[in-house]
Amino acid sequence: VCTSRFWFNYRHVANTLSVYRSVKRLGIPDSHIVLMLADDMACNPRNPKPATVFSHKNMELNVYGDDVEVDYRSYEVTVENFLRVLTGRIPPSTPRSKRLLSDDRSNILIYMTGHGGNGFLKFQDSEEITNVELADAFEQMWQKRRYNELLFIIDTCQGASMYERFYSPNIMALASSQVGEDSLSHQPDLGIGVHLMDRYTFYVLEFLEEIHPASQTNMNDLFQVCPKSLCVSTPGHRTDLFQRDPQKVLITDFFGSVRKVEITAETLSLDRDVAAFESK
Amino acid sequence: VAPVQVQLVVPMAVVFGPGSVPGDLPRPLPFRDVQEMEISVNLRASVTSRYEMRFRSTTGQEEAALAAATAREADAALHPLQDTTLGSLTMYVVPETSSLLPQGINVYVGKHRSALVRAVGSLAVLQARLREVTQLMSFRASSIAAALSDRVPDGQLGPAARRYLKSSLGYEITFSLLNPDPKSHTVDWDIEGAVNRYVKPVLDKLSLVANFSVDSQILYYAVLGVTPRYDKESSSFLLSAHSLPHVINPVEARLGSSAASLYPVLNFLLYVPERSHSPLYIQDKDGAPVSTNAFHSPRWGGIMVYNVEAPASPQASLPLHVDVDMARVMEVFLAQLRLLFGLSREEVPPEFLLEGAGNEGLADWELDHLLWAHTVENIATVSTTLTSLAQLLDKIGNIVIKDDVASEVYRAVASVQSAVTKLSLGHLRAAFQASKEAVTSSERAFFDPSLLHLLYFPDDQKFAIYIPLFLPMAVPILLSLAKIVRETKLQKKEPTKMD
């Protein structure tokens, strides 16, 4: 979810798109991704390189790519819609691609970025979502068993405050900065004229580029990404609600999709001389 | 989460054929007996099973049927004479020396709801054998535990439980033909004919459980995400077992799904390998090729690899025309469908002989098996949903409940109570219908869009909003009130002074 509007918040869209791209590369199909972008940077009239969103000033990685599927765009990214997607209380006319059709075996990754403060995250410069609302939404999801395990990553200023209030089981949370600290952006690009990405997500993207679908890297490695020397802010994480040991949790459990598969050993024996049924 | 307490009642008839009555019956035939067993899943869900058995001896017609040559014929002859309501079972006990059951086989389970059991000397041993049979044909502790598996942590589930497909009001089945190499192979599959001939009977049998919709598609240039290895010994290509999980994802992105329905989708894919990768075999963990050349993933569907025979002459013109043998394909797909629904015949003891289900895909007792599990799951889901809804409304006092949400809640409560009652009376079909209605109503109530609360007002925000509004107004009011009070006090004092 990218919650910021306006051209100078280019880096938030780039953040979100880089996580989207890593997740797709590791195997999760678009039907299983809900992408919410509050503003359009690639086709923004102020973009000197249209149809592209870059993560680094050497322009080597166009995170916008060729097959981005944005489910909620522009003014549809609101706190209400976000909470509706999470809790499932969605009007019946909503199409399948805009819904979170998860069940009790789904591992969900939620990545949010934008401008935040102590206990809230700003949506579109006009409303906010508080950490209590988010915790309550997760609890509603847990009550209805809409997730098996949930990984929550947030890249904003004072991001750690957003996961303080979680109380539902099986949630692991990562944030780019502690309460009282600001998350800083990585570097500006003089050609495009804005900061291209935030530091935390930049190093996370670098880390994820090394992962492939069969990789055995675990969560503890993700916690080490972006130490204070590189990031200036102190990333934080919370694992007390999570039942498994983070050492044993694979990155691909959340960022990729490795299915449990069984060999089919039985066949049914069918009588071949059967008259066709009339199709009803 | 509310505790679930359900009693599952199975009405059973145990019919003794001539010469099979054990010597130590407590009372003369016919008599009734009840056996209760507790299947507790965890602290908060307790399910008791109650087998109400009616012991009696055979009628004349049944004796005639049992005189048949083979067990299958006997089963067919007995079928019209049985109680065929959903959930009931009939066991026919045949003499120990009877030739109806083959050597070494003690139990024959038919296609419908009956079994032939070989007699044993004492009643106690016979009852133990009967209990095994009934557990196979109705429900086991493990199948009930699988149904309630969302209340159990993932690490404690066995493979059968993990495979369990959640009960839903409908399922969408999609058959896809993947042809990555259209230049070499032109593949024709008569999917419509195959669906009508083989799939429809199975889905008709399952129609009580849920609504099914079937569609099919052909995808060109869809490749597997994994490159198969070339094996010189067998001069074929092999896909090892541990690379199989990575096959599904790249394909899934191209599969698509119906935009309108929200039902879970079961995908069945038929993959015709490219000419450069033919023939392609799937290896299991021990390295042996799999006979079905297919694998499946729980809650998703199955994939089968269909190898095209190399043409007789190497100069045959491309593209080769391929006519898919739909019967062979459907045998595998329907077997996978059964496994995905949790109907496997792997845990059967060796002395049992199970009659094949034939074109209907599943025996009557397997349908009952599904219904027991789904009914229990539905009741558990409804109780969780309604409890959590009640907790939500307790916590947030100012949510407005619309009338239709309230009526859905009442309907859900009434339906689930009726389902529990019907289960305790042994009416499986009515209980299942009631549980389905309960789930529909409770889901509609819980997920009603009007129940979204965005009115979180922390105390400090309340102060921050109201104080700047009221404090400036309050200051002159309070000061003038104070002035008025002072003046009235002065006025009261003054008359006494002036006097």
mmCIF file of N, CA, C and O in Angstrom, chain A residues 71-121:
data_model
loop_
_atom_site.group_PDB
_atom_site.id
_atom_site.type_symbol
_atom_site.label_atom_id
_atom_site.label_comp_id
_atom_site.label_asym_id
_atom_site.label_seq_id
_atom_site.Cartn_x
_atom_site.Cartn_y
_atom_site.Cartn_z
ATOM 1 N N ASP A 71 -4.658 -2.493 -8.128
ATOM 2 C CA ASP A 71 -6.054 -2.798 -7.821
ATOM 3 C C ASP A 71 -6.808 -1.594 -7.284
ATOM 4 O O ASP A 71 -7.968 -1.396 -7.586
ATOM 5 N N TYR A 72 -6.158 -0.805 -6.451
ATOM 6 C CA TYR A 72 -6.806 0.403 -5.943
ATOM 7 C C TYR A 72 -5.904 1.562 -6.316
ATOM 8 O O TYR A 72 -4.754 1.618 -5.910
ATOM 9 N N ARG A 73 -6.393 2.483 -7.082
ATOM 10 C CA ARG A 73 -5.516 3.563 -7.529
ATOM 11 C C ARG A 73 -6.076 4.910 -7.119
ATOM 12 O O ARG A 73 -7.261 5.084 -6.942
ATOM 13 N N SER A 74 -5.193 5.828 -6.972
ATOM 14 C CA SER A 74 -5.565 7.227 -6.791
ATOM 15 C C SER A 74 -6.542 7.413 -5.632
ATOM 16 O O SER A 74 -6.266 6.999 -4.517
ATOM 17 N N TYR A 75 -7.688 7.996 -5.858
ATOM 18 C CA TYR A 75 -8.573 8.320 -4.738
ATOM 19 C C TYR A 75 -9.265 7.116 -4.121
ATOM 20 O O TYR A 75 -9.967 7.255 -3.129
ATOM 21 N N GLU A 76 -9.059 5.937 -4.721
ATOM 22 C CA GLU A 76 -9.660 4.757 -4.105
ATOM 23 C C GLU A 76 -8.853 4.278 -2.905
ATOM 24 O O GLU A 76 -9.311 3.410 -2.163
ATOM 25 N N VAL A 77 -7.625 4.826 -2.747
ATOM 26 C CA VAL A 77 -6.815 4.392 -1.613
ATOM 27 C C VAL A 77 -7.232 5.212 -0.413
ATOM 28 O O VAL A 77 -6.745 6.321 -0.201
ATOM 29 N N THR A 78 -8.154 4.692 0.349
ATOM 30 C CA THR A 78 -8.604 5.396 1.556
ATOM 31 C C THR A 78 -8.527 4.432 2.722
ATOM 32 O O THR A 78 -8.448 3.222 2.540
ATOM 33 N N VAL A 79 -8.584 4.994 3.920
ATOM 34 C CA VAL A 79 -8.546 4.158 5.111
ATOM 35 C C VAL A 79 -9.713 3.178 5.088
ATOM 36 O O VAL A 79 -9.583 2.000 5.402
ATOM 37 N N GLU A 80 -10.878 3.679 4.654
ATOM 38 C CA GLU A 80 -12.064 2.817 4.644
ATOM 39 C C GLU A 80 -11.870 1.634 3.719
ATOM 40 O O GLU A 80 -12.138 0.492 4.088
ATOM 41 N N ASN A 81 -11.392 1.897 2.494
ATOM 42 C CA ASN A 81 -11.199 0.796 1.552
ATOM 43 C C ASN A 81 -10.147 -0.178 2.052
ATOM 44 O O ASN A 81 -10.280 -1.385 1.887
ATOM 45 N N PHE A 82 -9.101 0.363 2.660
ATOM 46 C CA PHE A 82 -8.053 -0.506 3.171
ATOM 47 C C PHE A 82 -8.607 -1.427 4.249
ATOM 48 O O PHE A 82 -8.389 -2.647 4.230
ATOM 49 N N LEU A 83 -9.376 -0.854 5.180
ATOM 50 C CA LEU A 83 -9.943 -1.692 6.237
ATOM 51 C C LEU A 83 -10.971 -2.656 5.682
ATOM 52 O O LEU A 83 -11.112 -3.778 6.145
ATOM 53 N N ARG A 84 -11.675 -2.240 4.644
ATOM 54 C CA ARG A 84 -12.652 -3.152 4.042
ATOM 55 C C ARG A 84 -11.950 -4.343 3.407
ATOM 56 O O ARG A 84 -12.427 -5.466 3.503
ATOM 57 N N VAL A 85 -10.845 -4.068 2.748
ATOM 58 C CA VAL A 85 -10.119 -5.185 2.122
ATOM 59 C C VAL A 85 -9.639 -6.147 3.200
ATOM 60 O O VAL A 85 -9.778 -7.358 3.084
ATOM 61 N N LEU A 86 -9.093 -5.601 4.284
ATOM 62 C CA LEU A 86 -8.563 -6.476 5.328
ATOM 63 C C LEU A 86 -9.654 -7.297 5.986
ATOM 64 O O LEU A 86 -9.534 -8.502 6.149
ATOM 65 N N THR A 87 -10.748 -6.632 6.403
ATOM 66 C CA THR A 87 -11.753 -7.368 7.161
ATOM 67 C C THR A 87 -12.723 -8.119 6.279
ATOM 68 O O THR A 87 -13.447 -8.976 6.756
ATOM 69 N N GLY A 88 -12.764 -7.799 4.996
ATOM 70 C CA GLY A 88 -13.683 -8.534 4.122
ATOM 71 C C GLY A 88 -15.074 -7.953 4.086
ATOM 72 O O GLY A 88 -15.964 -8.520 3.462
ATOM 73 N N ARG A 89 -15.304 -6.821 4.734
ATOM 74 C CA ARG A 89 -16.658 -6.236 4.750
ATOM 75 C C ARG A 89 -16.799 -5.335 3.537
ATOM 76 O O ARG A 89 -16.826 -4.130 3.620
ATOM 77 N N ILE A 90 -16.898 -5.982 2.398
ATOM 78 C CA ILE A 90 -16.799 -5.280 1.124
ATOM 79 C C ILE A 90 -18.164 -5.338 0.438
ATOM 80 O O ILE A 90 -18.863 -6.336 0.562
ATOM 81 N N PRO A 91 -18.574 -4.317 -0.258
ATOM 82 C CA PRO A 91 -19.868 -4.393 -0.932
ATOM 83 C C PRO A 91 -19.863 -5.532 -1.953
ATOM 84 O O PRO A 91 -18.847 -5.811 -2.570
ATOM 85 N N PRO A 92 -21.001 -6.176 -2.124
ATOM 86 C CA PRO A 92 -21.042 -7.375 -2.966
ATOM 87 C C PRO A 92 -20.659 -7.129 -4.419
ATOM 88 O O PRO A 92 -20.326 -8.055 -5.130
ATOM 89 N N SER A 93 -20.684 -5.870 -4.852
ATOM 90 C CA SER A 93 -20.390 -5.637 -6.258
ATOM 91 C C SER A 93 -18.902 -5.552 -6.546
ATOM 92 O O SER A 93 -18.498 -5.340 -7.668
ATOM 93 N N THR A 94 -18.060 -5.688 -5.525
ATOM 94 C CA THR A 94 -16.625 -5.539 -5.744
ATOM 95 C C THR A 94 -16.085 -6.736 -6.510
ATOM 96 O O THR A 94 -16.382 -7.873 -6.164
ATOM 97 N N PRO A 95 -15.283 -6.509 -7.542
ATOM 98 C CA PRO A 95 -14.747 -7.634 -8.304
ATOM 99 C C PRO A 95 -13.709 -8.427 -7.516
ATOM 100 O O PRO A 95 -13.192 -7.975 -6.508
ATOM 101 N N ARG A 96 -13.424 -9.606 -8.025
ATOM 102 C CA ARG A 96 -12.553 -10.541 -7.331
ATOM 103 C C ARG A 96 -11.162 -9.982 -7.112
ATOM 104 O O ARG A 96 -10.525 -10.240 -6.097
ATOM 105 N N SER A 97 -10.663 -9.196 -8.080
ATOM 106 C CA SER A 97 -9.286 -8.735 -7.965
ATOM 107 C C SER A 97 -9.122 -7.710 -6.855
ATOM 108 O O SER A 97 -8.022 -7.440 -6.413
ATOM 109 N N LYS A 98 -10.228 -7.117 -6.387
ATOM 110 C CA LYS A 98 -10.114 -6.101 -5.351
ATOM 111 C C LYS A 98 -10.368 -6.674 -3.966
ATOM 112 O O LYS A 98 -10.501 -5.936 -3.005
ATOM 113 N N ARG A 99 -10.490 -7.990 -3.885
ATOM 114 C CA ARG A 99 -10.805 -8.579 -2.601
ATOM 115 C C ARG A 99 -9.615 -9.351 -2.062
ATOM 116 O O ARG A 99 -8.777 -9.821 -2.812
ATOM 117 N N LEU A 100 -9.616 -9.534 -0.763
ATOM 118 C CA LEU A 100 -8.615 -10.393 -0.141
ATOM 119 C C LEU A 100 -9.303 -11.714 0.153
ATOM 120 O O LEU A 100 -10.012 -11.847 1.141
ATOM 121 N N LEU A 101 -9.102 -12.680 -0.745
ATOM 122 C CA LEU A 101 -9.809 -13.945 -0.582
ATOM 123 C C LEU A 101 -8.887 -14.922 0.118
ATOM 124 O O LEU A 101 -8.445 -15.893 -0.461
ATOM 125 N N SER A 102 -8.566 -14.634 1.361
ATOM 126 C CA SER A 102 -7.623 -15.503 2.047
ATOM 127 C C SER A 102 -8.387 -16.414 2.979
ATOM 128 O O SER A 102 -9.528 -16.147 3.335
ATOM 129 N N ASP A 103 -7.730 -17.525 3.382
ATOM 130 C CA ASP A 103 -8.399 -18.399 4.326
ATOM 131 C C ASP A 103 -7.420 -18.746 5.433
ATOM 132 O O ASP A 103 -6.379 -18.126 5.556
ATOM 133 N N ASP A 104 -7.738 -19.771 6.203
ATOM 134 C CA ASP A 104 -6.931 -20.008 7.398
ATOM 135 C C ASP A 104 -5.573 -20.603 7.090
ATOM 136 O O ASP A 104 -4.797 -20.843 7.998
ATOM 137 N N ARG A 105 -5.270 -20.887 5.840
ATOM 138 C CA ARG A 105 -3.927 -21.388 5.551
ATOM 139 C C ARG A 105 -3.078 -20.360 4.827
ATOM 140 O O ARG A 105 -1.994 -20.668 4.376
ATOM 141 N N SER A 106 -3.623 -19.151 4.654
ATOM 142 C CA SER A 106 -2.881 -18.164 3.864
ATOM 143 C C SER A 106 -1.892 -17.425 4.737
ATOM 144 O O SER A 106 -2.221 -17.003 5.826
ATOM 145 N N ASN A 107 -0.687 -17.229 4.233
ATOM 146 C CA ASN A 107 0.267 -16.327 4.873
ATOM 147 C C ASN A 107 0.159 -14.999 4.162
ATOM 148 O O ASN A 107 0.241 -14.945 2.943
ATOM 149 N N ILE A 108 -0.048 -13.951 4.916
ATOM 150 C CA ILE A 108 -0.271 -12.643 4.292
ATOM 151 C C ILE A 108 0.902 -11.728 4.581
ATOM 152 O O ILE A 108 1.401 -11.674 5.705
ATOM 153 N N LEU A 109 1.343 -11.008 3.558
ATOM 154 C CA LEU A 109 2.373 -9.981 3.719
ATOM 155 C C LEU A 109 1.701 -8.646 3.498
ATOM 156 O O LEU A 109 1.038 -8.444 2.482
ATOM 157 N N ILE A 110 1.848 -7.723 4.459
ATOM 158 C CA ILE A 110 1.279 -6.372 4.288
ATOM 159 C C ILE A 110 2.436 -5.392 4.336
ATOM 160 O O ILE A 110 3.184 -5.358 5.315
ATOM 161 N N TYR A 111 2.574 -4.601 3.286
ATOM 162 C CA TYR A 111 3.643 -3.616 3.243
ATOM 163 C C TYR A 111 3.003 -2.248 3.089
ATOM 164 O O TYR A 111 2.202 -2.033 2.180
ATOM 165 N N MET A 112 3.329 -1.331 4.006
ATOM 166 C CA MET A 112 2.733 0.004 3.915
ATOM 167 C C MET A 112 3.839 1.036 3.940
ATOM 168 O O MET A 112 4.830 0.879 4.653
ATOM 169 N N THR A 113 3.661 2.085 3.199
ATOM 170 C CA THR A 113 4.654 3.148 3.200
ATOM 171 C C THR A 113 3.964 4.484 2.981
ATOM 172 O O THR A 113 2.885 4.557 2.408
ATOM 173 N N GLY A 114 4.601 5.522 3.472
ATOM 174 C CA GLY A 114 3.991 6.838 3.333
ATOM 175 C C GLY A 114 4.555 7.743 4.408
ATOM 176 O O GLY A 114 5.672 7.544 4.882
ATOM 177 N N HIS A 115 3.775 8.704 4.818
ATOM 178 C CA HIS A 115 4.188 9.572 5.922
ATOM 179 C C HIS A 115 3.457 9.130 7.173
ATOM 180 O O HIS A 115 2.249 8.943 7.160
ATOM 181 N N GLY A 116 4.205 8.975 8.251
ATOM 182 C CA GLY A 116 3.552 8.529 9.473
ATOM 183 C C GLY A 116 4.046 9.290 10.670
ATOM 184 O O GLY A 116 4.951 10.116 10.586
ATOM 185 N N GLY A 117 3.419 9.020 11.787
ATOM 186 C CA GLY A 117 3.823 9.670 13.035
ATOM 187 C C GLY A 117 3.653 8.692 14.161
ATOM 188 O O GLY A 117 3.509 7.489 13.930
ATOM 189 N N ASN A 118 3.638 9.181 15.361
ATOM 190 C CA ASN A 118 3.569 8.305 16.518
ATOM 191 C C ASN A 118 2.154 7.760 16.671
ATOM 192 O O ASN A 118 1.287 8.396 17.237
ATOM 193 N N GLY A 119 1.939 6.594 16.144
ATOM 194 C CA GLY A 119 0.631 5.971 16.296
ATOM 195 C C GLY A 119 -0.298 6.130 15.114
ATOM 196 O O GLY A 119 -1.416 5.684 15.157
ATOM 197 N N PHE A 120 0.160 6.763 14.032
ATOM 198 C CA PHE A 120 -0.753 6.887 12.906
ATOM 199 C C PHE A 120 0.019 6.878 11.598
ATOM 200 O O PHE A 120 1.231 7.062 11.552
ATOM 201 N N LEU A 121 -0.722 6.656 10.528
ATOM 202 C CA LEU A 121 -0.165 6.682 9.180
ATOM 203 C C LEU A 121 -1.092 7.554 8.346
ATOM 204 O O LEU A 121 -2.301 7.397 8.384
#
